[in-house]
Structure formats: C-alpha cells, structure tokens
Coordinates of C-alpha atoms and ligand atoms in Angstrom, one line a residue:
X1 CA 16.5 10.0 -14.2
X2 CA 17.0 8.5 -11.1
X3 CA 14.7 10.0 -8.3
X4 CA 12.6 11.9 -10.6
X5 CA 9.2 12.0 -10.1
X6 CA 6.7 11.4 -13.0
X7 CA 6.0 14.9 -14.3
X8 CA 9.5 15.0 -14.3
X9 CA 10.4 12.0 -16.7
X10 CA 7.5 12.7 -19.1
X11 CA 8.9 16.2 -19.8
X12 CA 12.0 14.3 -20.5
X13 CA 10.4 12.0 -22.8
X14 CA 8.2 14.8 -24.8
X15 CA 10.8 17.1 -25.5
X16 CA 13.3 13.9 -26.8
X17 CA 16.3 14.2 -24.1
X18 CA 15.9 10.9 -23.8
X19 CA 13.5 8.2 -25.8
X20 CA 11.5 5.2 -24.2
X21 CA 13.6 3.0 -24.9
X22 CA 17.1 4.9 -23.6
X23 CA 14.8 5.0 -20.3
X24 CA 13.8 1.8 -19.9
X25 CA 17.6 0.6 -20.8
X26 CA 18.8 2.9 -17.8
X27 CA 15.7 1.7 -15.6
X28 CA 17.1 -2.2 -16.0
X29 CA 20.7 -1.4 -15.3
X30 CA 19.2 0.8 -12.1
X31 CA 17.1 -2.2 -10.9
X32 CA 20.5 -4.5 -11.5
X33 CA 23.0 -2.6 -9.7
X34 CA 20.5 -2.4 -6.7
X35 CA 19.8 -6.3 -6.4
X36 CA 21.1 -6.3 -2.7
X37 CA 17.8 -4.4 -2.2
X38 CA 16.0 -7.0 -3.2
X39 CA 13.0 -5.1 -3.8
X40 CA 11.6 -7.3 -6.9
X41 CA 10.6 -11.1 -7.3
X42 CA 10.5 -11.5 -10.9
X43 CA 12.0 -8.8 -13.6
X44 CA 10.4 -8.3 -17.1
X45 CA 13.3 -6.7 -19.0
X46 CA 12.1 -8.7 -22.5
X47 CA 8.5 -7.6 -22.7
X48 CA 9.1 -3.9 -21.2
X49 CA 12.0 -2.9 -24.1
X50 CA 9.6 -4.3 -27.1
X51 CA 7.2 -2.2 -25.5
X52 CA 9.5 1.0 -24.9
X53 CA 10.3 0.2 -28.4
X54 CA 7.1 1.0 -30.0
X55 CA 6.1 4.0 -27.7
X56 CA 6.2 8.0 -29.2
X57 CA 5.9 10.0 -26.5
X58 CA 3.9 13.6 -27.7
X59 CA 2.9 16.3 -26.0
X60 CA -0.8 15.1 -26.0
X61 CA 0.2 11.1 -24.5
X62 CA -1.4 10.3 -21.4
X63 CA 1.2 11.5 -18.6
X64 CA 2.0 7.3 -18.1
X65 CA 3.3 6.8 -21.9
X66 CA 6.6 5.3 -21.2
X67 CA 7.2 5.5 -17.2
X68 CA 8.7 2.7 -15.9
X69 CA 6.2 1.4 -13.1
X70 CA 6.8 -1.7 -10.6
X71 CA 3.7 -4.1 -9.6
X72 CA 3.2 -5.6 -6.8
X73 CA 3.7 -9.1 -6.9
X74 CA 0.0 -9.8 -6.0
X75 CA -2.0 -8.1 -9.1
X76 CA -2.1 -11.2 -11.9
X77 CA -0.1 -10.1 -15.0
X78 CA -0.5 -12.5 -18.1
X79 CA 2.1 -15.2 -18.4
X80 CA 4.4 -13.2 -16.1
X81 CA 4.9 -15.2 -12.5
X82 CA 2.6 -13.5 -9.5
X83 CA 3.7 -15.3 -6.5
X84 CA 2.1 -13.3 -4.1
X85 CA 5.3 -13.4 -2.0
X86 CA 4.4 -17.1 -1.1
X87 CA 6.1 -20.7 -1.9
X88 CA 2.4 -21.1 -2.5
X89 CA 2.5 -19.5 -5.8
X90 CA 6.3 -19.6 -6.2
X91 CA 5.6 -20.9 -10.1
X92 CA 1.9 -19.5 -11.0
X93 CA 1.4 -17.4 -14.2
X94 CA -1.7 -16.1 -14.4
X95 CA -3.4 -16.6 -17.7
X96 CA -5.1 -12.8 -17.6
X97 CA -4.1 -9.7 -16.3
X98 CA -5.8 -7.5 -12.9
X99 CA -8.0 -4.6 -13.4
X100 CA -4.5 -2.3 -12.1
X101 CA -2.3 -4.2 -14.8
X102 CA -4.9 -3.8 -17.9
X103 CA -5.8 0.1 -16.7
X104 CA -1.6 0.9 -16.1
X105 CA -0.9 -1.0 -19.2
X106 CA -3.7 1.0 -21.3
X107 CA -2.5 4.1 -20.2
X108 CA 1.0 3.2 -21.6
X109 CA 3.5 3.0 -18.6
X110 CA 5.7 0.3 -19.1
X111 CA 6.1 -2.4 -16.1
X112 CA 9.4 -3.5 -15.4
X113 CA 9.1 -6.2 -12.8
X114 CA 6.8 -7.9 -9.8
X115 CA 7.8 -6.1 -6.0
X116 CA 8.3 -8.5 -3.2
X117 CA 6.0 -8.1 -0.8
X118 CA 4.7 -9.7 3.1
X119 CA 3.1 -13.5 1.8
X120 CA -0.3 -12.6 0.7
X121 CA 0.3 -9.3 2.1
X122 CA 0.5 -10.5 6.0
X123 CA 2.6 -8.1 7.3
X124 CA 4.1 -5.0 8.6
X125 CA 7.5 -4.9 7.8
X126 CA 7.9 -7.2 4.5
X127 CA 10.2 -9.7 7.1
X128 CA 6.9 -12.8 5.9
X129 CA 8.3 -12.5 2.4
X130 CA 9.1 -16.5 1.0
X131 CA 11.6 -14.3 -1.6
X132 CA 13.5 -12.9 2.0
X133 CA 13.6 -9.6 3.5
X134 CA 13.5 -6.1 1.9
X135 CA 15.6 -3.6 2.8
X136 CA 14.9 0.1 3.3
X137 CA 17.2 2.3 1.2
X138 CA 17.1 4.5 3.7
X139 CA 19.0 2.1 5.7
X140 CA 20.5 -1.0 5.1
X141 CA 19.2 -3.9 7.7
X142 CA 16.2 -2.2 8.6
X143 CA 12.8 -2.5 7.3
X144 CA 11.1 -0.6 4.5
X145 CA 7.3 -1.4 6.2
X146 CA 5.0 -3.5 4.6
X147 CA 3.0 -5.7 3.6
X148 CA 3.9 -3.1 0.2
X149 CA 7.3 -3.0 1.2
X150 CA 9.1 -3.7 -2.0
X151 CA 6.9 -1.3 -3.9
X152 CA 7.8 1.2 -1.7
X153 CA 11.9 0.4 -2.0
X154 CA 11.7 0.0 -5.6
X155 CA 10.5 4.2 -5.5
X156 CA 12.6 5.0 -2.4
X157 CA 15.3 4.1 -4.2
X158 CA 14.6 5.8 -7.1
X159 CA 14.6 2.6 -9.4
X160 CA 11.5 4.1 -10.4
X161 CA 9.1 7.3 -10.0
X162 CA 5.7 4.9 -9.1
X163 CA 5.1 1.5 -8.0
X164 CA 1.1 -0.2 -6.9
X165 CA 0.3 -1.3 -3.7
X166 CA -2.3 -3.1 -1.9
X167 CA -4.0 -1.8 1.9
X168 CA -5.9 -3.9 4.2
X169 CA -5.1 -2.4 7.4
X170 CA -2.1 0.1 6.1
X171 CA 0.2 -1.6 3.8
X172 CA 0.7 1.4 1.4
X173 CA 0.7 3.8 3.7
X174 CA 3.1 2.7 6.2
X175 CA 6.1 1.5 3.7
X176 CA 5.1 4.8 2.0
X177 CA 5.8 6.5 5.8
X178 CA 9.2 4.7 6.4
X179 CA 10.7 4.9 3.0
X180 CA 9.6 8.9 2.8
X181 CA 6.9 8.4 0.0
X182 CA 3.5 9.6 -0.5
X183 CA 1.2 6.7 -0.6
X184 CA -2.7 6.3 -1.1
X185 CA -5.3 4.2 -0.1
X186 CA -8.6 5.5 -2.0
X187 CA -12.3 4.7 -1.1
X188 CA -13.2 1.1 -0.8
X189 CA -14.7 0.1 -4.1
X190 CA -12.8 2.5 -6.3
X191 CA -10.4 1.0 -7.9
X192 CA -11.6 -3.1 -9.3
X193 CA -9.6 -5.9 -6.9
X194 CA -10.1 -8.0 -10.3
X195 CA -7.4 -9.9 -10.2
X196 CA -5.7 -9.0 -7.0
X197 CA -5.0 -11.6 -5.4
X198 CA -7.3 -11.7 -2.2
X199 CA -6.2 -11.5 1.4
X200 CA -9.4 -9.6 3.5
X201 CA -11.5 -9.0 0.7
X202 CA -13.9 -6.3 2.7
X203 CA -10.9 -4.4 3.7
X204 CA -8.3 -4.7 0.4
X205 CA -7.9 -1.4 -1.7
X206 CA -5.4 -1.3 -4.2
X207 CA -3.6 2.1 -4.8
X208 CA 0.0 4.0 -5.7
X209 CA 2.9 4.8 -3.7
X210 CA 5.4 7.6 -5.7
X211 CA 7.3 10.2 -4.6
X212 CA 4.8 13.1 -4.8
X213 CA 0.9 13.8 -4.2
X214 CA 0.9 15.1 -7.8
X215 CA 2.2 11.6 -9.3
X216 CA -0.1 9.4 -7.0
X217 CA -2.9 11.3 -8.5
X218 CA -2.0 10.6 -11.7
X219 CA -1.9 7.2 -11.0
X220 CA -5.2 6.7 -9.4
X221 CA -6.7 8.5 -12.2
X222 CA -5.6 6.0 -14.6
X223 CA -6.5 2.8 -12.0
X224 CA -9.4 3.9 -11.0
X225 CA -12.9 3.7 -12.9
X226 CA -16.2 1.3 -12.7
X227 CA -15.8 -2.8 -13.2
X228 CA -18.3 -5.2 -13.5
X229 CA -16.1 -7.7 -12.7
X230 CA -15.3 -6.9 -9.2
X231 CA -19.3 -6.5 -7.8
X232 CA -17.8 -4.2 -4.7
X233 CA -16.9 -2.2 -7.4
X234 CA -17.7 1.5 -7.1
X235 CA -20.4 2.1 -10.1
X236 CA -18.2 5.7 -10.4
X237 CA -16.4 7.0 -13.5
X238 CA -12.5 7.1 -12.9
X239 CA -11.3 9.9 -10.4
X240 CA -10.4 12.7 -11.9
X241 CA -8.1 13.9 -9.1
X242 CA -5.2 15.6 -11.6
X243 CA -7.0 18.3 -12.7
X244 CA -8.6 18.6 -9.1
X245 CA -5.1 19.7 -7.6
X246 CA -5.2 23.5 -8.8
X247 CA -9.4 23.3 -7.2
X248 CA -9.6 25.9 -4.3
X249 CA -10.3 23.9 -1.6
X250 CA -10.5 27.4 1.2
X251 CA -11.0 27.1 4.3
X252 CA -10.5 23.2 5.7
X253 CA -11.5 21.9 8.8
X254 CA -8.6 19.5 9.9
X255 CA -9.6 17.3 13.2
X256 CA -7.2 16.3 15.6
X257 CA -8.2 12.7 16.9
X258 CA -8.1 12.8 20.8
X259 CA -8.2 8.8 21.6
X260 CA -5.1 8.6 19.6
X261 CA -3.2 10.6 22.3
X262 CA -0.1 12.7 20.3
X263 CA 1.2 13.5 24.0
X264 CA 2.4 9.8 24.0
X265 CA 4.6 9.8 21.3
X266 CA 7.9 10.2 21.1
X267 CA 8.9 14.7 21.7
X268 CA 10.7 14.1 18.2
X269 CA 7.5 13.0 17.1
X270 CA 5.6 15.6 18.5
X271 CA 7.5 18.6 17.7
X272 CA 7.4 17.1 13.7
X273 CA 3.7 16.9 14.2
X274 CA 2.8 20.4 15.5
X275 CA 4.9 21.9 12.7
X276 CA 3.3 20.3 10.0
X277 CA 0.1 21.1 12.0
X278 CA 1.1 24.9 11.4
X279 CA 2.0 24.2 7.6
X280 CA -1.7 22.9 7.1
X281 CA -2.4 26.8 9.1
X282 CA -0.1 28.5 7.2
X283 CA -2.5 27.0 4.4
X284 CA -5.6 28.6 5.4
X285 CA -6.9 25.2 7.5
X286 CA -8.0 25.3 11.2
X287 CA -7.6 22.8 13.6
X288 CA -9.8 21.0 15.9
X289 CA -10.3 18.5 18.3
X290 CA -12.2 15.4 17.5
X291 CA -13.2 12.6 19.1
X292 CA -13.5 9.0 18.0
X293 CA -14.6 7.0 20.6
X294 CA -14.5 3.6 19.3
X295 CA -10.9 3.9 17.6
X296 CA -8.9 2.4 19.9
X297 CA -10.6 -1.1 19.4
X298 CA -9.7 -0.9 15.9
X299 CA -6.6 -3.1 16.1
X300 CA -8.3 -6.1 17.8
X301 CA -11.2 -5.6 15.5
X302 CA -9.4 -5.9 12.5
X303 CA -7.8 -8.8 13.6
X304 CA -10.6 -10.3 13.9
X305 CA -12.0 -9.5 10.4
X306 CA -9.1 -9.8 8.4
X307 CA -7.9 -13.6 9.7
X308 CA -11.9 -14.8 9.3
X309 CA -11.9 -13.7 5.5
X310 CA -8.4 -14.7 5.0
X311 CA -9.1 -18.2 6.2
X312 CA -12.0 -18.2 3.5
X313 CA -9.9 -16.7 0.8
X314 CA -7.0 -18.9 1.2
X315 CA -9.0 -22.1 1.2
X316 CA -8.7 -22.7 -2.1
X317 CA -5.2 -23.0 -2.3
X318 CA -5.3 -26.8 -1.4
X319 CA -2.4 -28.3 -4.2
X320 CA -5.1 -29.2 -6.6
X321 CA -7.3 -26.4 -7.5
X322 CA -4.5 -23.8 -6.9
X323 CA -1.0 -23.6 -5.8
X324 CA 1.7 -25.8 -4.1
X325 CA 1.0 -29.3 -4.7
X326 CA 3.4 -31.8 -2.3
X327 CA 5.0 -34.6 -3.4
X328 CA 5.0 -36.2 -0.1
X329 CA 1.3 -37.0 -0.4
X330 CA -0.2 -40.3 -0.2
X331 CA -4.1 -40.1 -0.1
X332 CA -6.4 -36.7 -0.8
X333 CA -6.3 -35.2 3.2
X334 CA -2.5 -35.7 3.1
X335 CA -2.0 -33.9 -0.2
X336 CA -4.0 -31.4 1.0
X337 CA -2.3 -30.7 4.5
X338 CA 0.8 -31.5 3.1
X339 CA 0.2 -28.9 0.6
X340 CA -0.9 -26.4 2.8
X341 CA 2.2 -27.0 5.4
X342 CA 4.9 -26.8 2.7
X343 CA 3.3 -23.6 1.1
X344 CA 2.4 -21.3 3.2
X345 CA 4.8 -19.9 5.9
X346 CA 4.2 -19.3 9.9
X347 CA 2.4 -16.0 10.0
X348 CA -0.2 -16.9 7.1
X349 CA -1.1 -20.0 8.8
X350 CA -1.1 -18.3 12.3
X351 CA -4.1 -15.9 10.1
X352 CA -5.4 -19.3 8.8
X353 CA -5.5 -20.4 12.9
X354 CA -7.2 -17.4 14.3
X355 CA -9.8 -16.8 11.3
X356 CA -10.9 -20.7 11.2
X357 CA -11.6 -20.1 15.2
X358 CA -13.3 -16.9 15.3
X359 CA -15.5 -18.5 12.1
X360 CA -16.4 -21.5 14.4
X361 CA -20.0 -22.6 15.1
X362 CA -19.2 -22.1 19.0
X363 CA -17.2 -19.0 19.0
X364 CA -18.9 -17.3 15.8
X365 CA -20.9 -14.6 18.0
X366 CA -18.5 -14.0 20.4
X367 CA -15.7 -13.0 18.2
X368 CA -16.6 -12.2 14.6
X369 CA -20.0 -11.1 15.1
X370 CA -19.1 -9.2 18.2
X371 CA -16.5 -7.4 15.6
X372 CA -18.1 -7.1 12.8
X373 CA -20.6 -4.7 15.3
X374 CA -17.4 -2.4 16.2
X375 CA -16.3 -2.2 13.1
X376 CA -20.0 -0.3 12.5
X377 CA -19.6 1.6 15.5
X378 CA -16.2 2.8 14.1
X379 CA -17.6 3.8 10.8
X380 CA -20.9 5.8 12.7
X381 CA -17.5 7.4 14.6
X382 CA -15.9 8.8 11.4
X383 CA -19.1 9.5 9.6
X384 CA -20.2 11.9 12.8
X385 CA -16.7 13.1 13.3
X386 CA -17.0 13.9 9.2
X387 CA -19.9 16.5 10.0
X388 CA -17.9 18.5 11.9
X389 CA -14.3 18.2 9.8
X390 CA -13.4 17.4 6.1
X391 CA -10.3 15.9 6.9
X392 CA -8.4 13.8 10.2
X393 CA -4.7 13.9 10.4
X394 CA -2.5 12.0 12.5
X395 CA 0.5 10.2 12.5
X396 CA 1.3 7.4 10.3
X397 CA 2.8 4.6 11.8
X398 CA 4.1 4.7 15.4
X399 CA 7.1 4.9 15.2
X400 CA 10.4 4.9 12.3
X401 CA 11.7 2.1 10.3
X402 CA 13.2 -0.5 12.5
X403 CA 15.9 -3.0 12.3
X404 CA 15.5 -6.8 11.1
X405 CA 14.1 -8.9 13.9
X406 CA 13.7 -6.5 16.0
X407 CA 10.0 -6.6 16.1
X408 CA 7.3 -9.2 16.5
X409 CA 9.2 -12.3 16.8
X410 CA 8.3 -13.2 20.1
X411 CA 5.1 -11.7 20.3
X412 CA 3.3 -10.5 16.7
X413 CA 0.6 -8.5 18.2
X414 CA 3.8 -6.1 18.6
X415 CA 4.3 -6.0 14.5
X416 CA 0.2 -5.6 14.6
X417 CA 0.1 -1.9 16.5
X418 CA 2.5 -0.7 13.5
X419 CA -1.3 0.1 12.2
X420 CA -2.4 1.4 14.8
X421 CA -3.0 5.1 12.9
X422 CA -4.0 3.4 9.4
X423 CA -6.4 0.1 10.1
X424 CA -9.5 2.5 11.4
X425 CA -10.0 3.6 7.5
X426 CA -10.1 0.4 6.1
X427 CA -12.6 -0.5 8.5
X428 CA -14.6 2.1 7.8
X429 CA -14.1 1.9 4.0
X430 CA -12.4 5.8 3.6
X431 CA -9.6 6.9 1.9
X432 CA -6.4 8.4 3.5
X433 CA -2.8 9.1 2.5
X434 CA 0.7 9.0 3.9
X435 CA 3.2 11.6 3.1
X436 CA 6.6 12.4 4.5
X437 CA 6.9 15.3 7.1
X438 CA 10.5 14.5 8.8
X439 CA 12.8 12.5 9.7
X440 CA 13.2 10.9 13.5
X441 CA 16.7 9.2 14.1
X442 CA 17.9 10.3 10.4
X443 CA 14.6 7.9 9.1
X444 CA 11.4 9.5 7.4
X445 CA 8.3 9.4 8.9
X446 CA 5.2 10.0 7.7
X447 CA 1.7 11.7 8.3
X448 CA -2.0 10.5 7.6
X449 CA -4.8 12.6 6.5
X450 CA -8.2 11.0 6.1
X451 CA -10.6 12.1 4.3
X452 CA -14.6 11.3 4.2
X453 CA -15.8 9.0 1.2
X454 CA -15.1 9.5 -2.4
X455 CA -12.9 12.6 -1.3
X456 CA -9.5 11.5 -2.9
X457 CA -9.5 14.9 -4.6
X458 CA -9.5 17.2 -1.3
X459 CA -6.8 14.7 0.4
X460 CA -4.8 14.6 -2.8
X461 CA -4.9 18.8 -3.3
X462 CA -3.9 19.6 0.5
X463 CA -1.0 17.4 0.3
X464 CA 0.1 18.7 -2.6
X465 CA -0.5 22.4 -1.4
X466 CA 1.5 20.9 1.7
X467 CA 4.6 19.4 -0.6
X468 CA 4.6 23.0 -2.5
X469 CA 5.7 24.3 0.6
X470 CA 7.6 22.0 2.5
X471 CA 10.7 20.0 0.9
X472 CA 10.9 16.1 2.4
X473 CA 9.4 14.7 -0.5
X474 CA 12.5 16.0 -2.2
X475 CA 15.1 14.0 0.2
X476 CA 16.4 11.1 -1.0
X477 CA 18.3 8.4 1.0
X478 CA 22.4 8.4 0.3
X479 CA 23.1 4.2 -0.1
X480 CA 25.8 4.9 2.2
X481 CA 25.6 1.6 4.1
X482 CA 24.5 -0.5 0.5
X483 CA 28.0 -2.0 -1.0
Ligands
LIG1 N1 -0.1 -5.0 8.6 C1 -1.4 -5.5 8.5 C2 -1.5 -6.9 8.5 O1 -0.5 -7.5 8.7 C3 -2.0 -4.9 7.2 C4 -1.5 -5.5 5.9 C5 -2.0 -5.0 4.7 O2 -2.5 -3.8 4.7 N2 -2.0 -5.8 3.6 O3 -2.5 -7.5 8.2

C-alpha cells in the first residue's frame, strides 16, 4: 500500500484485500522502519488500531473511512501532545481537538501520529524544528521545505497517501514542491483555524498535501465548511470540489505574471516551465501576459505582517498562562523572560524582535501601517489581473530542495525569498496549489496556479486534467541514500 494514493487504498479497503486494521498494522511498521526520516513528533499507534478496529469500510463510506492520515503537529488533538515544533509546548496536550482534527476524525480517517514541523511554523525548510531536521526522502541531507515539512515527508515517502498542513506565506506548497506532492492552500476563511495553533493569524490557512489533485480535493472537502468558532470563518457550506473534477471548465485564461521574470531562472527551469505551459494548451487553455505591479514587494511586506501578529500571538506563552515554565526563575519578570528564552528557539524570537518593533508607538506608521497599505495594493493587483484571467501560474519555489545548512544561516532573508512565488496569495487571501511538473538536478519541483477567490474547484479540476496527462505525480523517490 505504500505510495498509493487515497482512491487507491479505499478500493482496497471496500473490496476486503485488506481490512482497517491490516492497514493501519502495515502503516505503523512503515512509519517505524522510516524513523531516520524523522518526519513525526509524537506517534498514536494505541488510539489509531482501536479505531481501525471498529471501522467497516462499504461501498457507500465516506472516501476517508480508514486512511491513515498524518497531522501536523500544530492542530490541537485531545490528550495527544501538539508541540508545535517548539520546547515551548514540548509537553502540552490539548484538552479539545481543532476544527481539521474533529472534521478528519468525523469523516473516519484514522490519524496515526503529529508531523514535525518549522517552531510555530517559522520556516522554510523545517531546519527551526526543536524535534531536529527533517529529511527529504528524495534525498537524504537535504531539506523537504517547510514550515509543513514533515507532512510533506511523511506522503513523500509514502508512509501515508495524505497529511494537513498549515500556509502563511507558502508552507504547504513549497514542501509540497520539493518533496513532488500536490499541496493546497484554499481561500482565507475556508477552512476554521479553531484550534490551530496561531502564528500570523490574517495570513494562516490550513489545507492538505497528498500525492494527487484528486485526493487533496477530497480532503478539503471534508475540512472545509462554516465555524462559528473561528469569526474569520468563511459563512460557506463545505467545498464540494470532488464532484467538481469531471465539471467542464473550457476554455481557461492562464496569466503569465511578468514582474516575476521566468527569464531569470535557471534554463532547467525554464524549459520545465514552457512545457507544462503547453500541457495547460494541449488542454484547451490560452496563455497571457499579466502584470502585477506591486508583487515584487510582497516579501518585505509579509515580513512585516507576519512578525507584528506573531509577536501578538505568541505573547501569551509567558510560563504561566501557557507553555515552558523555567525553573531558574526568581521573581515574576524573570519567570517570564526566563521562560520565554529557554522555550522558544533563535528564529521565533528574531519574529518576536522584528514584530514588537514594527508594532512600536514610534515606528508603527512607518513599517506596519506602511505595509498593511501594500498588502491592499497587492490584492487590488490580483483582483484586476483576475478580470482578465481565471487562473496565474508560475513557479513554486525558486529553486529545488537544498542541502542542510546550506541556506539562511548567515543571513535569513536568503531562507525568506524561498516564497517568493507563494507569499503574494496569502496576502491577498486567494487560494493556490503546488503540483509537481519535473525534476531539476534529479529533485522535484513544483508549479503554482492561483486561482481568484472561492475558486478551489477550477484550480483543483485543471490540475487534475494536468496529472491525467502528465506522470510526475506518479514518481516516487528510491531511499537509495536512507540506511
Ligand atoms: N516560510 C515562511 C515563513 O517562514 C512561511 C511559513 C508558513 O507558511 N508557515 O514565515
């Protein structure tokens, strides 16, 4: 059953080659022989076999009954540790489960364990981890993205066919784009952050990363849907992007986004990029050239935004209301600095830094005012370019997985253009996707299409159209290097 996607497993499971249980078994022993990968923070092998137990998969189940799914270690799960990838959390249990958790759950997929992930999802390569680095199957020593990055290994690898993710500027679609997954980042407000832990909570989207469009719609199907208790929640019934993928969507209108400047990339790059731009001909789309004039100040704005709210959101972790408490302490302001020093690693409090700045009385208008007006003029951007296209493609990520170290460590703002392609649509609030269109130096890449609000159905379709005619979604990496 290993690297088969969802459709795959519950076709398994109905016609009784294998039961629940005999899955979930062969799941565990996966997920052990693979530790080096180091993909998960905490295992639930007790809870999922009672559950596997009790599950009859029929032809009429929901689609999820029985498949093993992996959680990022930042959606609460009741009494099961969500740490967040932080010494912060390193021993809280929630007492109530996310939105994600409670919709997956209720569909009947069985979680198997909590993914590592970039500390409170600060990060681009999953190196910020408190639990260590994760390592992209694809090959050993190098990165599988991030801040997702152990959701993405935990499918890469084939442990199992879907995992969640979180995006604030790109973190499922760019460990999506180096492990060769599909990944999506839906609308802002469509699926409840109830319960997800926050980092920037104007910019975070939850969403699946699996091998296939097809599976990454059922997903979002099933997490999607109205909540009251998250009030940026989308007042929408759930997506009903499934049954959307055999829609004729004729005729598309793909734009080509000038300012981000294809000539520049690498000719590997390129050539991968003007083929797939004929596969989306070959599929009845045209293409044309769009212009986003505010996009390249997307990166600086974001960094802006994302540091001020994380500075609020992570306030309250402060060793008495929540998280780390030291035991150096010896009044209240030196628990409380203590607390914070010992918990949180470098780049979280390099966040913490910049956001408490740019929130500051004297600097307030100059920096997070001053981006809070870009990040306007970058949604008017999309919204006009939208009138004239129905959906944007580019590139992923820059560039291909790379090794340990090998980025950011003397200067961060290098890890920071990794998002270069993806942070424009959480500014603007859109959904995109990531899906695999090559490989550059033996790694996958990926490729973005955005779509305009609420249009997860169209993005999902013509990436599934593009998957029915091209085959990288099918390659899988070889472990060679992995003892
Ligand atoms: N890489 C970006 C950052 O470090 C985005 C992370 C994310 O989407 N969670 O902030």
């Amino acid at each position: 059953m290993q690297f088969k996607t969802i459709k795959e497993i519950n076709a398994g499971l109905v016609s009784k080659k294998f039961s629940a249980e005999e899955l979930i078994k062969y799941t565990f022993d996966l997920i052990n022989e693979n530790k080096d990968l180091n993909c998960f923070i905490s295992l639930d092998e007790e809870n999922a076999l009672a559950k596997a137990k009790k599950i009859k998969v029929k032809k009429d189940s929901h689609l999820l009954s029985g498949i093993p799914i992996a959680q990022k270690d930042l959606f609460c799960a009741k009494g099961i540790k969500t740490t967040c990838g932080s010494k912060m959390l390193e021993n809280f249990y929630p007492p109530y489960n996310s939105k994600v958790v409670e919709a997956l759950d209720a569909a009947g997929s069985i979680c198997v364990g909590k993914t590592n992930m970039d500390e409170f999802a600060m990060g681009s390569s999953n190196e910020t981890s408190f639990f260590g680095n994760v390592h992209n199957p694809w090959k050993k020593g190098f990165v599988p993205g991030g801040s997702s990055g152990g959701a993405a290994c935990s499918v890469a690898a084939g442990l199992v066919p879907a995992a969640t993710g979180t995006d604030t500027g790109g973190s499922i679609r760019q460990p999506a784009a180096l492990c060769g997954l599909t990944g999506i980042k839906p609308t802002y407000g469509r699926i409840s952050r109830w319960g997800m832990i926050a980092f920037a909570s104007s910019l975070d989207q939850a969403g699946p990363v699996c091998r296939t469009a097809e599976d990454c719609s059922i997903l979002l199907d099933a997490m999607s849907g109205y909540d009251s208790r998250d009030t940026t929640s989308l007042n929408l019934d759930p997506t009903n992007t499934f049954a959307d993928l055999s829609k004729p969507y004729e005729n598309l209108r793909i734009g080509i986004v000038d300012e981000f400047n294809i000539d520049a990339l690498s000719k590997e790059s390129q050539t991968l990029f003007n083929e797939s731009l004929k596969v989306f001909e070959s599929l009845g789309a045209s293409i044309h050239k769009i212009s986003l004039p505010n996009i390249n100040q997307s990166v600086p704005t974001y960094y802006v935004i994302a540091p001020a709210e994380c500075s609020s959101n992570l306030s309250r972790y402060d060793g008495v209301k929540f998280g780390h408490r030291s035991l150096e302490a010896e009044d209240l302001e030196s628990l409380y600095i203590n607390s914070r020093s010992e918990g949180f690693g470098d780049e979280v409090k390099r966040r913490i830094l910049i956001g408490t700045y740019v929130l500051s009385a004297g600097y307030y208008d100059a920096y997070y005012k001053k981006a809070q007006q870009v990040r306007r003029l970058i949604k008017n951007d999309y919204e006009k370019a939208f009138k004239e296209v129905d959906l944007i493609v580019s590139p992923t990520s820059p560039s291909e997985a790379f090794e340990f170290g090998s980025k950011g460590t003397q200067d961060p703002t290098e890890l920071y253009l990794e998002d270069l392609y993806t942070i424009s649509s959480n500014l603007a609030g859109l959904p995109a996707l990531s899906m695999p269109h090559g490989f550059v130096n033996g790694l996958p890449v990926g490729i973005q299409l955005t779509g305009n609000y609420l249009e997860e159905s169209m993005i999902l379709n013509f990436a599934n159209r593009f998957q029915q005619s091209t085959d990288f979604h099918n390659a899988k990496p070889t472990f060679e290097d992995f003892q």
